PDB file of C-alpha atoms in Angstrom:
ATOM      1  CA  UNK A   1     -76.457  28.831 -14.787  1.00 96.00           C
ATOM      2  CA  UNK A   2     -79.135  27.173 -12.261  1.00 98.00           C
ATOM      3  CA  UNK A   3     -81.768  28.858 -11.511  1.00 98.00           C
ATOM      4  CA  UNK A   4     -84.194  28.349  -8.787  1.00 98.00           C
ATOM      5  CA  UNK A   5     -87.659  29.556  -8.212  1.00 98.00           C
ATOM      6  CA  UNK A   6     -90.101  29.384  -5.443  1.00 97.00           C
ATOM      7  CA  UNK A   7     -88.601  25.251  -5.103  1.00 97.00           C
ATOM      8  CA  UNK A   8     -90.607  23.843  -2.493  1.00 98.00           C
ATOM      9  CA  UNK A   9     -90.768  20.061  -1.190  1.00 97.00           C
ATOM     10  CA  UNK A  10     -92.750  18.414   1.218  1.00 96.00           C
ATOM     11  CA  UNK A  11     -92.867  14.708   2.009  1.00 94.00           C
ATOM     12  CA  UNK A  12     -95.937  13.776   3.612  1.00 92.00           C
ATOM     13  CA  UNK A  13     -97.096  16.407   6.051  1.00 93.00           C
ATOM     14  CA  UNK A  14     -93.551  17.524   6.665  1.00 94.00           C
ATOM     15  CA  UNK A  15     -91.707  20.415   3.952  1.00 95.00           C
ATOM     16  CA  UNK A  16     -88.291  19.420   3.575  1.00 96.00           C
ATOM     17  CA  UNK A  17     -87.698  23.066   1.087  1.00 97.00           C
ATOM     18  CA  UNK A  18     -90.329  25.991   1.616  1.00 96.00           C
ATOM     19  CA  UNK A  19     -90.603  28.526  -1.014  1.00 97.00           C
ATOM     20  CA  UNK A  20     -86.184  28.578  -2.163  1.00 97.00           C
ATOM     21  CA  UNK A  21     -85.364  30.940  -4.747  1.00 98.00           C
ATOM     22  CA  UNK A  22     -81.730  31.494  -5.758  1.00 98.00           C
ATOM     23  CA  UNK A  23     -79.086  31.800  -8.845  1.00 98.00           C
ATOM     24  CA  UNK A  24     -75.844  29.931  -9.338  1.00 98.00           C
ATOM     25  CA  UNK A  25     -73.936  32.203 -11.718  1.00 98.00           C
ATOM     26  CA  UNK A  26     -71.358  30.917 -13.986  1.00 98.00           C
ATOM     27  CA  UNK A  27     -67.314  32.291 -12.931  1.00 98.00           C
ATOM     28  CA  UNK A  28     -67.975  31.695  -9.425  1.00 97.00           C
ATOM     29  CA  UNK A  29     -68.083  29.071  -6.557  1.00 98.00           C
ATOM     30  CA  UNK A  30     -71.274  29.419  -5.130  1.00 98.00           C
ATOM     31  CA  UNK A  31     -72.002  27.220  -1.711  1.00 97.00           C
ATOM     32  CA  UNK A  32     -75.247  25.824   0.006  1.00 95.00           C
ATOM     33  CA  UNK A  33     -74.148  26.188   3.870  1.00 94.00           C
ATOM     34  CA  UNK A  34     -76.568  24.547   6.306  1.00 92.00           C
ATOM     35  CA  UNK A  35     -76.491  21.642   9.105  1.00 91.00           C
ATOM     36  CA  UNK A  36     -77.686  18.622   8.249  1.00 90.00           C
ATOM     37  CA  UNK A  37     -81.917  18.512   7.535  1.00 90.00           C
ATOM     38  CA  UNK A  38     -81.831  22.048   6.093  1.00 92.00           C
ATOM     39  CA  UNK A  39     -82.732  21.075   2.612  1.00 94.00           C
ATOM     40  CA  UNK A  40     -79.340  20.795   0.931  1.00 96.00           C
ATOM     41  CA  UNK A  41     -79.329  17.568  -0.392  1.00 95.00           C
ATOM     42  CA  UNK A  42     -83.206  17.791  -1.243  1.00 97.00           C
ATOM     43  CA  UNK A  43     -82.535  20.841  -2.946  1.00 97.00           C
ATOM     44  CA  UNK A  44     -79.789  19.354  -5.245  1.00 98.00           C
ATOM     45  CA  UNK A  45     -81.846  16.133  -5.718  1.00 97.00           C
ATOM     46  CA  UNK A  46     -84.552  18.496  -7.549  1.00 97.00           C
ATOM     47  CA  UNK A  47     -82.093  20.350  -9.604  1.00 98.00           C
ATOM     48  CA  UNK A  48     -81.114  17.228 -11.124  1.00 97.00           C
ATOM     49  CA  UNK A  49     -84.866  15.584 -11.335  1.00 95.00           C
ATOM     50  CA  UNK A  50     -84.499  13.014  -9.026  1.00 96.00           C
ATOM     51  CA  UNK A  51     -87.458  14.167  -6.728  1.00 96.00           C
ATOM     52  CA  UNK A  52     -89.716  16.637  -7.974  1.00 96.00           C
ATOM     53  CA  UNK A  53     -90.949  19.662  -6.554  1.00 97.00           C
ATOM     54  CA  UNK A  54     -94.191  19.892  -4.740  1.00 97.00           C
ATOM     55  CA  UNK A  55     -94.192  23.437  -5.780  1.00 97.00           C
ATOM     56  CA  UNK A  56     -91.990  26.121  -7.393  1.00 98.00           C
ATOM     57  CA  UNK A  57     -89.428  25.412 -11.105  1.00 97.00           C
ATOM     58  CA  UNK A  58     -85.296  24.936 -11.030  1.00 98.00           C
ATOM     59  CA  UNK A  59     -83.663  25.032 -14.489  1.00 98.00           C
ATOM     60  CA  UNK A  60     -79.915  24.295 -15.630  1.00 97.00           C
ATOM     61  CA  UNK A  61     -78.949  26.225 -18.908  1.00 95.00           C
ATOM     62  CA  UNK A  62     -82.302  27.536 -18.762  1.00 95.00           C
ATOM     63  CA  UNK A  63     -84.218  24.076 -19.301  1.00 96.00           C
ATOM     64  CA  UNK A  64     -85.142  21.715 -16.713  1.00 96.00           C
ATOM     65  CA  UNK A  65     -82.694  18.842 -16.053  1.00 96.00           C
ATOM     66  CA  UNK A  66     -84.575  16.282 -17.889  1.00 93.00           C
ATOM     67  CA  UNK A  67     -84.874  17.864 -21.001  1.00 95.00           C
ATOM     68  CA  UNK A  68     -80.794  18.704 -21.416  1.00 94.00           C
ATOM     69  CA  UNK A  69     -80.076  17.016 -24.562  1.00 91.00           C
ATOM     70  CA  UNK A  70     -76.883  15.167 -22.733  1.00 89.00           C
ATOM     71  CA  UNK A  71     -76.933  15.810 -19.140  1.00 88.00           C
ATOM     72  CA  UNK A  72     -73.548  13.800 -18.404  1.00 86.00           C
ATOM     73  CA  UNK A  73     -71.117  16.261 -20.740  1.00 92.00           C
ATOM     74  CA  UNK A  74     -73.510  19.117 -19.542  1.00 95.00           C
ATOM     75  CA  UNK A  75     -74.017  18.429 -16.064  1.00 97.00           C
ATOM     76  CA  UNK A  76     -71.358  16.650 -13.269  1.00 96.00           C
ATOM     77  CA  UNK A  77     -73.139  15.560 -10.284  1.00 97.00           C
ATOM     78  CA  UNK A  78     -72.055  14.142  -7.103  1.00 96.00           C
ATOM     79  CA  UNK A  79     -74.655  12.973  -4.550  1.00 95.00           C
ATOM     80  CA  UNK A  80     -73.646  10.050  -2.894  1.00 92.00           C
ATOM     81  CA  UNK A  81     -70.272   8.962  -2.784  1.00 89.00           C
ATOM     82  CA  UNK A  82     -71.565   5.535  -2.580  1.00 88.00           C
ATOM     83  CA  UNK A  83     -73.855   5.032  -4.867  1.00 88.00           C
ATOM     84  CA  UNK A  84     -71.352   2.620  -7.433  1.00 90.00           C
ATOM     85  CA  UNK A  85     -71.666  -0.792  -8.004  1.00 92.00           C
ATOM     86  CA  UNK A  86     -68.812  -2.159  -4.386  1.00 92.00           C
ATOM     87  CA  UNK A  87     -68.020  -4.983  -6.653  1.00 94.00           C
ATOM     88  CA  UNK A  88     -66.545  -3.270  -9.456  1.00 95.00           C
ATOM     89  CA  UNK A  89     -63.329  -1.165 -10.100  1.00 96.00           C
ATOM     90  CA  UNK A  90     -63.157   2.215 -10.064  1.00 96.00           C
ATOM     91  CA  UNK A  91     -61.958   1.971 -13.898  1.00 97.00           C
ATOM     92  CA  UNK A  92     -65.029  -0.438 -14.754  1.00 96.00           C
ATOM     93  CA  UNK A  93     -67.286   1.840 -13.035  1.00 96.00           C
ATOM     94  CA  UNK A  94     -65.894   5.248 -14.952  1.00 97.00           C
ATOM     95  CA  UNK A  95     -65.905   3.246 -18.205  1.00 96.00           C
ATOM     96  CA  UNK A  96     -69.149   1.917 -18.213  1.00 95.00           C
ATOM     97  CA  UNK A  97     -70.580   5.630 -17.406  1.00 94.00           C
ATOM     98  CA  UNK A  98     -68.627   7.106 -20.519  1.00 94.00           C
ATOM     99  CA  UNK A  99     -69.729   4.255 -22.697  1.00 93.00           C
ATOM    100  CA  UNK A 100     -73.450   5.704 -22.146  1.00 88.00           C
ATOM    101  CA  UNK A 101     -72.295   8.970 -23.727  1.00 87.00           C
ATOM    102  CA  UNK A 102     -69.887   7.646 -26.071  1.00 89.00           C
ATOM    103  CA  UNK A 103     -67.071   9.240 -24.056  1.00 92.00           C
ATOM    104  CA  UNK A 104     -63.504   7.512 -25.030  1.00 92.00           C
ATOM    105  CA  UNK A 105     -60.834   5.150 -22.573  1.00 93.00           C
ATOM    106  CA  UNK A 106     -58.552   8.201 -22.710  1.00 95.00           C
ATOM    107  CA  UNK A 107     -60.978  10.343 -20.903  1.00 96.00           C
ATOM    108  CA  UNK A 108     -61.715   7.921 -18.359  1.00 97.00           C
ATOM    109  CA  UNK A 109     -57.781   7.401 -17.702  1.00 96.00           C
ATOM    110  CA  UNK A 110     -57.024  11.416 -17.464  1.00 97.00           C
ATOM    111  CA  UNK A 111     -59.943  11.616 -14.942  1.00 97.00           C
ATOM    112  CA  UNK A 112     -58.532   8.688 -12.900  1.00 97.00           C
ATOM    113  CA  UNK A 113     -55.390  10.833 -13.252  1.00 96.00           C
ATOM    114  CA  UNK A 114     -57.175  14.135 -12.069  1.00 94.00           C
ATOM    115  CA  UNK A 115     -58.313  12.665  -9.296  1.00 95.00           C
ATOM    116  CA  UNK A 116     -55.252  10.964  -8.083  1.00 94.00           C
ATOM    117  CA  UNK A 117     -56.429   6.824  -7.883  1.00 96.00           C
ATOM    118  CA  UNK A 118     -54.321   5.487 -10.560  1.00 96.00           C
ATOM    119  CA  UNK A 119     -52.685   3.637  -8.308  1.00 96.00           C
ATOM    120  CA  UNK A 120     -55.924   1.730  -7.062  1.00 96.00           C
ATOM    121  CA  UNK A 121     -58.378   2.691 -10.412  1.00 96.00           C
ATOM    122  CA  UNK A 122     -57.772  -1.815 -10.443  1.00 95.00           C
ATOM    123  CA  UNK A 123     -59.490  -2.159  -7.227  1.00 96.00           C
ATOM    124  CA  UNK A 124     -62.942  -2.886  -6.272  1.00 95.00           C
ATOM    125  CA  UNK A 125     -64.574   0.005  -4.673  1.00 95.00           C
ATOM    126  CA  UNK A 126     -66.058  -2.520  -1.774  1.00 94.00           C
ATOM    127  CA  UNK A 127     -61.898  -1.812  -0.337  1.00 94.00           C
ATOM    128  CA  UNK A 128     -62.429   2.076  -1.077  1.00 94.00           C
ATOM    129  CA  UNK A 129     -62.780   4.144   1.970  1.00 93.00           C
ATOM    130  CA  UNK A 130     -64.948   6.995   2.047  1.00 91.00           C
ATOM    131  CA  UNK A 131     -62.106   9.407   0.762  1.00 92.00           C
ATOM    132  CA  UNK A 132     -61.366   7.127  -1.763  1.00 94.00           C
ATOM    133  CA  UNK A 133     -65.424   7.298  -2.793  1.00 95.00           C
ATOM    134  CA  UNK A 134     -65.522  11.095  -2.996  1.00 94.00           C
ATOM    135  CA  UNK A 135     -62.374  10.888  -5.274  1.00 95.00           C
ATOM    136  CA  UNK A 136     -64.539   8.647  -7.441  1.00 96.00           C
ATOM    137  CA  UNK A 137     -67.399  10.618  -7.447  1.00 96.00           C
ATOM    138  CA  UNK A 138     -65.528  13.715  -8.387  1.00 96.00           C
ATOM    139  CA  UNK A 139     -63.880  11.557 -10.933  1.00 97.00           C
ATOM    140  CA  UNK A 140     -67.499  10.480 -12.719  1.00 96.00           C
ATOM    141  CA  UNK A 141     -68.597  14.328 -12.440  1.00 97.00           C
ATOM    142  CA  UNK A 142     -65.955  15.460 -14.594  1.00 97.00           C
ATOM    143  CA  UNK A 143     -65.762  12.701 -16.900  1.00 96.00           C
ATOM    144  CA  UNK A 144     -68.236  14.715 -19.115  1.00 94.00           C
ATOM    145  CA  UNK A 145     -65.903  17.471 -18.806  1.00 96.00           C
ATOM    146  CA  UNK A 146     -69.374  19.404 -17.972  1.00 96.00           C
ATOM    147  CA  UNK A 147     -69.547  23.213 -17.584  1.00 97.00           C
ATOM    148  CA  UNK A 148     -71.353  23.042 -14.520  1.00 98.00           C
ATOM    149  CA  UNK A 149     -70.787  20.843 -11.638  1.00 98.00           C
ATOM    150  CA  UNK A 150     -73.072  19.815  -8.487  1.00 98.00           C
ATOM    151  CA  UNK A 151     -71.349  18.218  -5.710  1.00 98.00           C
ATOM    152  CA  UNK A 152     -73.002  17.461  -1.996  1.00 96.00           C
ATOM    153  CA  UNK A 153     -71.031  17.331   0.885  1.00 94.00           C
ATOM    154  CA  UNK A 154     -67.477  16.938  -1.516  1.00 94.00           C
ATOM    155  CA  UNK A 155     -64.801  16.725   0.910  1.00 92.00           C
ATOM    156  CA  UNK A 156     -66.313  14.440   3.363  1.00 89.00           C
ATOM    157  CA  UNK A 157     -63.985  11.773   4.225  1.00 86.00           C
ATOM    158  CA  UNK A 158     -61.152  13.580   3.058  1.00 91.00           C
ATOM    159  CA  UNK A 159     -57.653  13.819   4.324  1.00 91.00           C
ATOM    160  CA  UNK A 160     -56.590  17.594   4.906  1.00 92.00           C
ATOM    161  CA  UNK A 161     -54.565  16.891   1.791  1.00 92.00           C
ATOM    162  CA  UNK A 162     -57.669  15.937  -0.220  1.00 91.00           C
ATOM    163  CA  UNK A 163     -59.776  19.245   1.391  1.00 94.00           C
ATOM    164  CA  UNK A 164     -57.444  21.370  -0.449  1.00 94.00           C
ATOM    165  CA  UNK A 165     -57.052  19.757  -3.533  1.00 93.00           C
ATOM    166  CA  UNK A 166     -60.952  19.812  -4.017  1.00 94.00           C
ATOM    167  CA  UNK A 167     -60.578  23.531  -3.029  1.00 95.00           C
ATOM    168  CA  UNK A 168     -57.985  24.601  -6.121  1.00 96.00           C
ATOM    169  CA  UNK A 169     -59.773  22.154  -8.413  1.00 95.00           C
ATOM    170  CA  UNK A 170     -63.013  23.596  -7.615  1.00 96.00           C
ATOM    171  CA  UNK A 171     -61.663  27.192  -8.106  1.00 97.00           C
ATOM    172  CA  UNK A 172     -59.971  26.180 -10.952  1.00 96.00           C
ATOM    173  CA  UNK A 173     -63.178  25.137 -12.498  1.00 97.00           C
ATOM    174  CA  UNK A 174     -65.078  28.437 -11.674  1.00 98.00           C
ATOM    175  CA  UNK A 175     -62.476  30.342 -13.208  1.00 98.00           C
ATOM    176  CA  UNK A 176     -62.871  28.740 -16.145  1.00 97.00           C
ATOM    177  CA  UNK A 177     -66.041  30.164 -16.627  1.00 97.00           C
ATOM    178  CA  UNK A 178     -67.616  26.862 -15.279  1.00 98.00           C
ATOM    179  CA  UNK A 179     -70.538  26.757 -12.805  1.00 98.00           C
ATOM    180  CA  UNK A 180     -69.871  25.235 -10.010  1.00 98.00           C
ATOM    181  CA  UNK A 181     -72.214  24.146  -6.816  1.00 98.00           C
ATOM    182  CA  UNK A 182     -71.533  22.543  -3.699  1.00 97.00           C
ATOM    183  CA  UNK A 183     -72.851  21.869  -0.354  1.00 96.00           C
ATOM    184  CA  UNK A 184     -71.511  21.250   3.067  1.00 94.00           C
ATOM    185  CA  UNK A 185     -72.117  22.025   6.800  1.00 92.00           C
ATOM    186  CA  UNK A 186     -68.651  23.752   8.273  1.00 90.00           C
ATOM    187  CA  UNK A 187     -68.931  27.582   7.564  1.00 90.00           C
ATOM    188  CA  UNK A 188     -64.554  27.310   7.657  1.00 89.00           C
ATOM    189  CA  UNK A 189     -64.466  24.894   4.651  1.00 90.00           C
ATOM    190  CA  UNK A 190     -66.885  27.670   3.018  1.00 93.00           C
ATOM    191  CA  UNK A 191     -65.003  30.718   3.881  1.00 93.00           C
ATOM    192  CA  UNK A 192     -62.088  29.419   1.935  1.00 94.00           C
ATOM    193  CA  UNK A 193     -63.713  27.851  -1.336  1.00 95.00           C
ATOM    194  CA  UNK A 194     -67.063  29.747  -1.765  1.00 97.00           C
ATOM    195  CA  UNK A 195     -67.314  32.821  -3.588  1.00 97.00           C
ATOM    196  CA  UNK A 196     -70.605  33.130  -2.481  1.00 97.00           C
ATOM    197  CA  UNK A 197     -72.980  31.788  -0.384  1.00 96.00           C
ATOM    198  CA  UNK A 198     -76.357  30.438   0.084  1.00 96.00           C
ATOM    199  CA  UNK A 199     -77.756  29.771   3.678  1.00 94.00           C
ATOM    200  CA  UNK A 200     -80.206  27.415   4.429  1.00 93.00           C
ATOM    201  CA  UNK A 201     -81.841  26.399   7.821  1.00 91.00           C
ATOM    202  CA  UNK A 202     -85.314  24.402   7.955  1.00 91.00           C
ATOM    203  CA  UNK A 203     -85.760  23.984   4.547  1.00 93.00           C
ATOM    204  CA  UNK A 204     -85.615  27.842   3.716  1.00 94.00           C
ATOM    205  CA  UNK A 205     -83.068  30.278   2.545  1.00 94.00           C
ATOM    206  CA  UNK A 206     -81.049  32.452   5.297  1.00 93.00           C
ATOM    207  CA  UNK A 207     -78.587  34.880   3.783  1.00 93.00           C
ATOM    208  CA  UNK A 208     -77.563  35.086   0.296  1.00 95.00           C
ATOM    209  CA  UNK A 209     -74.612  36.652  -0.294  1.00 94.00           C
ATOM    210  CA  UNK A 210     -71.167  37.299  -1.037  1.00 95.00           C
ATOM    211  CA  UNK A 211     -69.013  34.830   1.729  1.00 95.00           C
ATOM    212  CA  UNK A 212     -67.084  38.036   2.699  1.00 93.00           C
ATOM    213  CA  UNK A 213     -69.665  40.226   2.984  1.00 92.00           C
ATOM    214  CA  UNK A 214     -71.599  37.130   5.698  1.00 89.00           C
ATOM    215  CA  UNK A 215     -68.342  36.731   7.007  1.00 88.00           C
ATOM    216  CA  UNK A 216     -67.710  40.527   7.875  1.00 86.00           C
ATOM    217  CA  UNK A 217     -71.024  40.779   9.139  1.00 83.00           C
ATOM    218  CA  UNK A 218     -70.963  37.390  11.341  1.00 77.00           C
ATOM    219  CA  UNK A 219     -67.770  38.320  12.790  1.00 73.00           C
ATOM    220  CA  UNK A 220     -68.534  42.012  13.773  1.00 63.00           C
ATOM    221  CA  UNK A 221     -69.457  42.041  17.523  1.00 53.00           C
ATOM    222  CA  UNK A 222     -69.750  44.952  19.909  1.00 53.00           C
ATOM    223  CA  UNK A 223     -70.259  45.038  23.917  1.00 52.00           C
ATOM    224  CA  UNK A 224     -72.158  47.075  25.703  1.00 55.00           C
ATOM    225  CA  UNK A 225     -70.672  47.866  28.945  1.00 50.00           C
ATOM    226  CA  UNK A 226     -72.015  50.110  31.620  1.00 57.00           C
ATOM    227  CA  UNK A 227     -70.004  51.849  33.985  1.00 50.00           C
ATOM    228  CA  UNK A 228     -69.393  54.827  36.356  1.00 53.00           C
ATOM    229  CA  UNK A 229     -66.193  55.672  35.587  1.00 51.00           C
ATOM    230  CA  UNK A 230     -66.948  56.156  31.837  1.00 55.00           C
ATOM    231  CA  UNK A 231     -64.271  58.858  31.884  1.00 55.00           C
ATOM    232  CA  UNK A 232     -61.664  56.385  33.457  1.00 43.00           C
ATOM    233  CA  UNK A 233     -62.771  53.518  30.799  1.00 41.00           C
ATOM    234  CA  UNK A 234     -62.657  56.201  27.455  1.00 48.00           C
ATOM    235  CA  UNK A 235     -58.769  56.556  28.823  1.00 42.00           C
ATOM    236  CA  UNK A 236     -57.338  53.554  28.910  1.00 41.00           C
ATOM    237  CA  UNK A 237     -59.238  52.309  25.810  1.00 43.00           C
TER     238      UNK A 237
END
């Protein structure tokens, strides 16, 4: 479970997060929906310690990332899909991130598998495109084989193909009992992997809520219309 309270961030004179306070339950697919600059990616970035908050606590498993015991079997993050070293392979690169955790060859080879790059895991990731990258990325965040996962902005770059794989693994994962995280900016990716959603605009929360529930309600209209021959209108209606 993450848990976040009162997370604010400000950079300079400018607050990126203002005052966020939300749950990521375990079972479930929750997603951060936002355009880009609404505090998404800062708001992951302080889950997992890499920029602390000005104000306000987060915890994972009820500690704060840096104190988990073994964040990479605890914890699978995916920030930036191109954050590896372009001059290695993608096997190199998933090895030398399980050897830090003592995590065996096989593991990195099922992963590779998982993810569907066994065919280039020889390459250097300087020829990867971007859908390539966020295969990789999703590759390193299970390679723990973590029971919750983090993952910004997933399916960018990714082939229709690739969308709905990342959909049924994702699922998958929540349905294990696993929690499970992830951002993006297209409301119709979210309606159809999020169980529930988090809103964010300007750095503070919008709706939080079931994604059918903000679904129902975003897609109930009415009209007003004003007319003399009400009586005429009722008929034919």
């Amino acid at each position: 479970m993450i848990v976040a309270d009162t997370l604010t961030k400000s950079f300079g004179v400018k607050t990126a997060v203002s005052q966020v306070s939300f749950t990521v339950p375990p079972g479930q697919v929750t997603g951060f929906l936002g355009p880009n600059g609404a505090g998404k990616s800062t708001t992951m970035r302080m889950i997992v310690g890499l920029d602390r908050p000005t104000s306000g606590s987060v915890t994972v498993k009820g500690l704060p990332y840096r104190q988990l015991s073994s964040p990479l079997t605890e914890v699978g993050v995916l920030l930036d899909a191109n954050a590896a070293h372009p001059g290695r392979s993608a096997r190199n690169h998933l090895r030398s991130v399980a050897a830090t955790h003592g995590i065996g060859k096989a593991r990195v080879d099922e992963v590779i598998g998982l993810v569907g790059l066994e065919s280039v895991a020889g390459k250097r990731l300087r020829s990867f495109s971007l859908g390539m990258r966020q295969r990789l990325g999703i590759a390193t965040a299970l390679l723990g084989d973590p029971q919750i996962l983090i993952l910004d902005e997933p399916v960018n770059g990714l082939d229709p193909e690739g969308v709905r794989w990342v959909r049924e693994l994702l699922r998958g994962l929540a349905a294990e009992g696993r929690t499970v995280l992830l951002s993006s900016h297209l409301m119709s990716e979210m309606s159809q992997t999020a169980d529930h959603l988090i809103v964010l605009g300007r750095g503070q929360v919008l709706a939080d809520a079931p994604t059918a529930d903000l679904i129902r309600d975003w897609t109930t209209a009415s009209v007003v219309v004003r007319t003399p021959l009400l009586d005429d209108l009722a008929a034919a209606l």
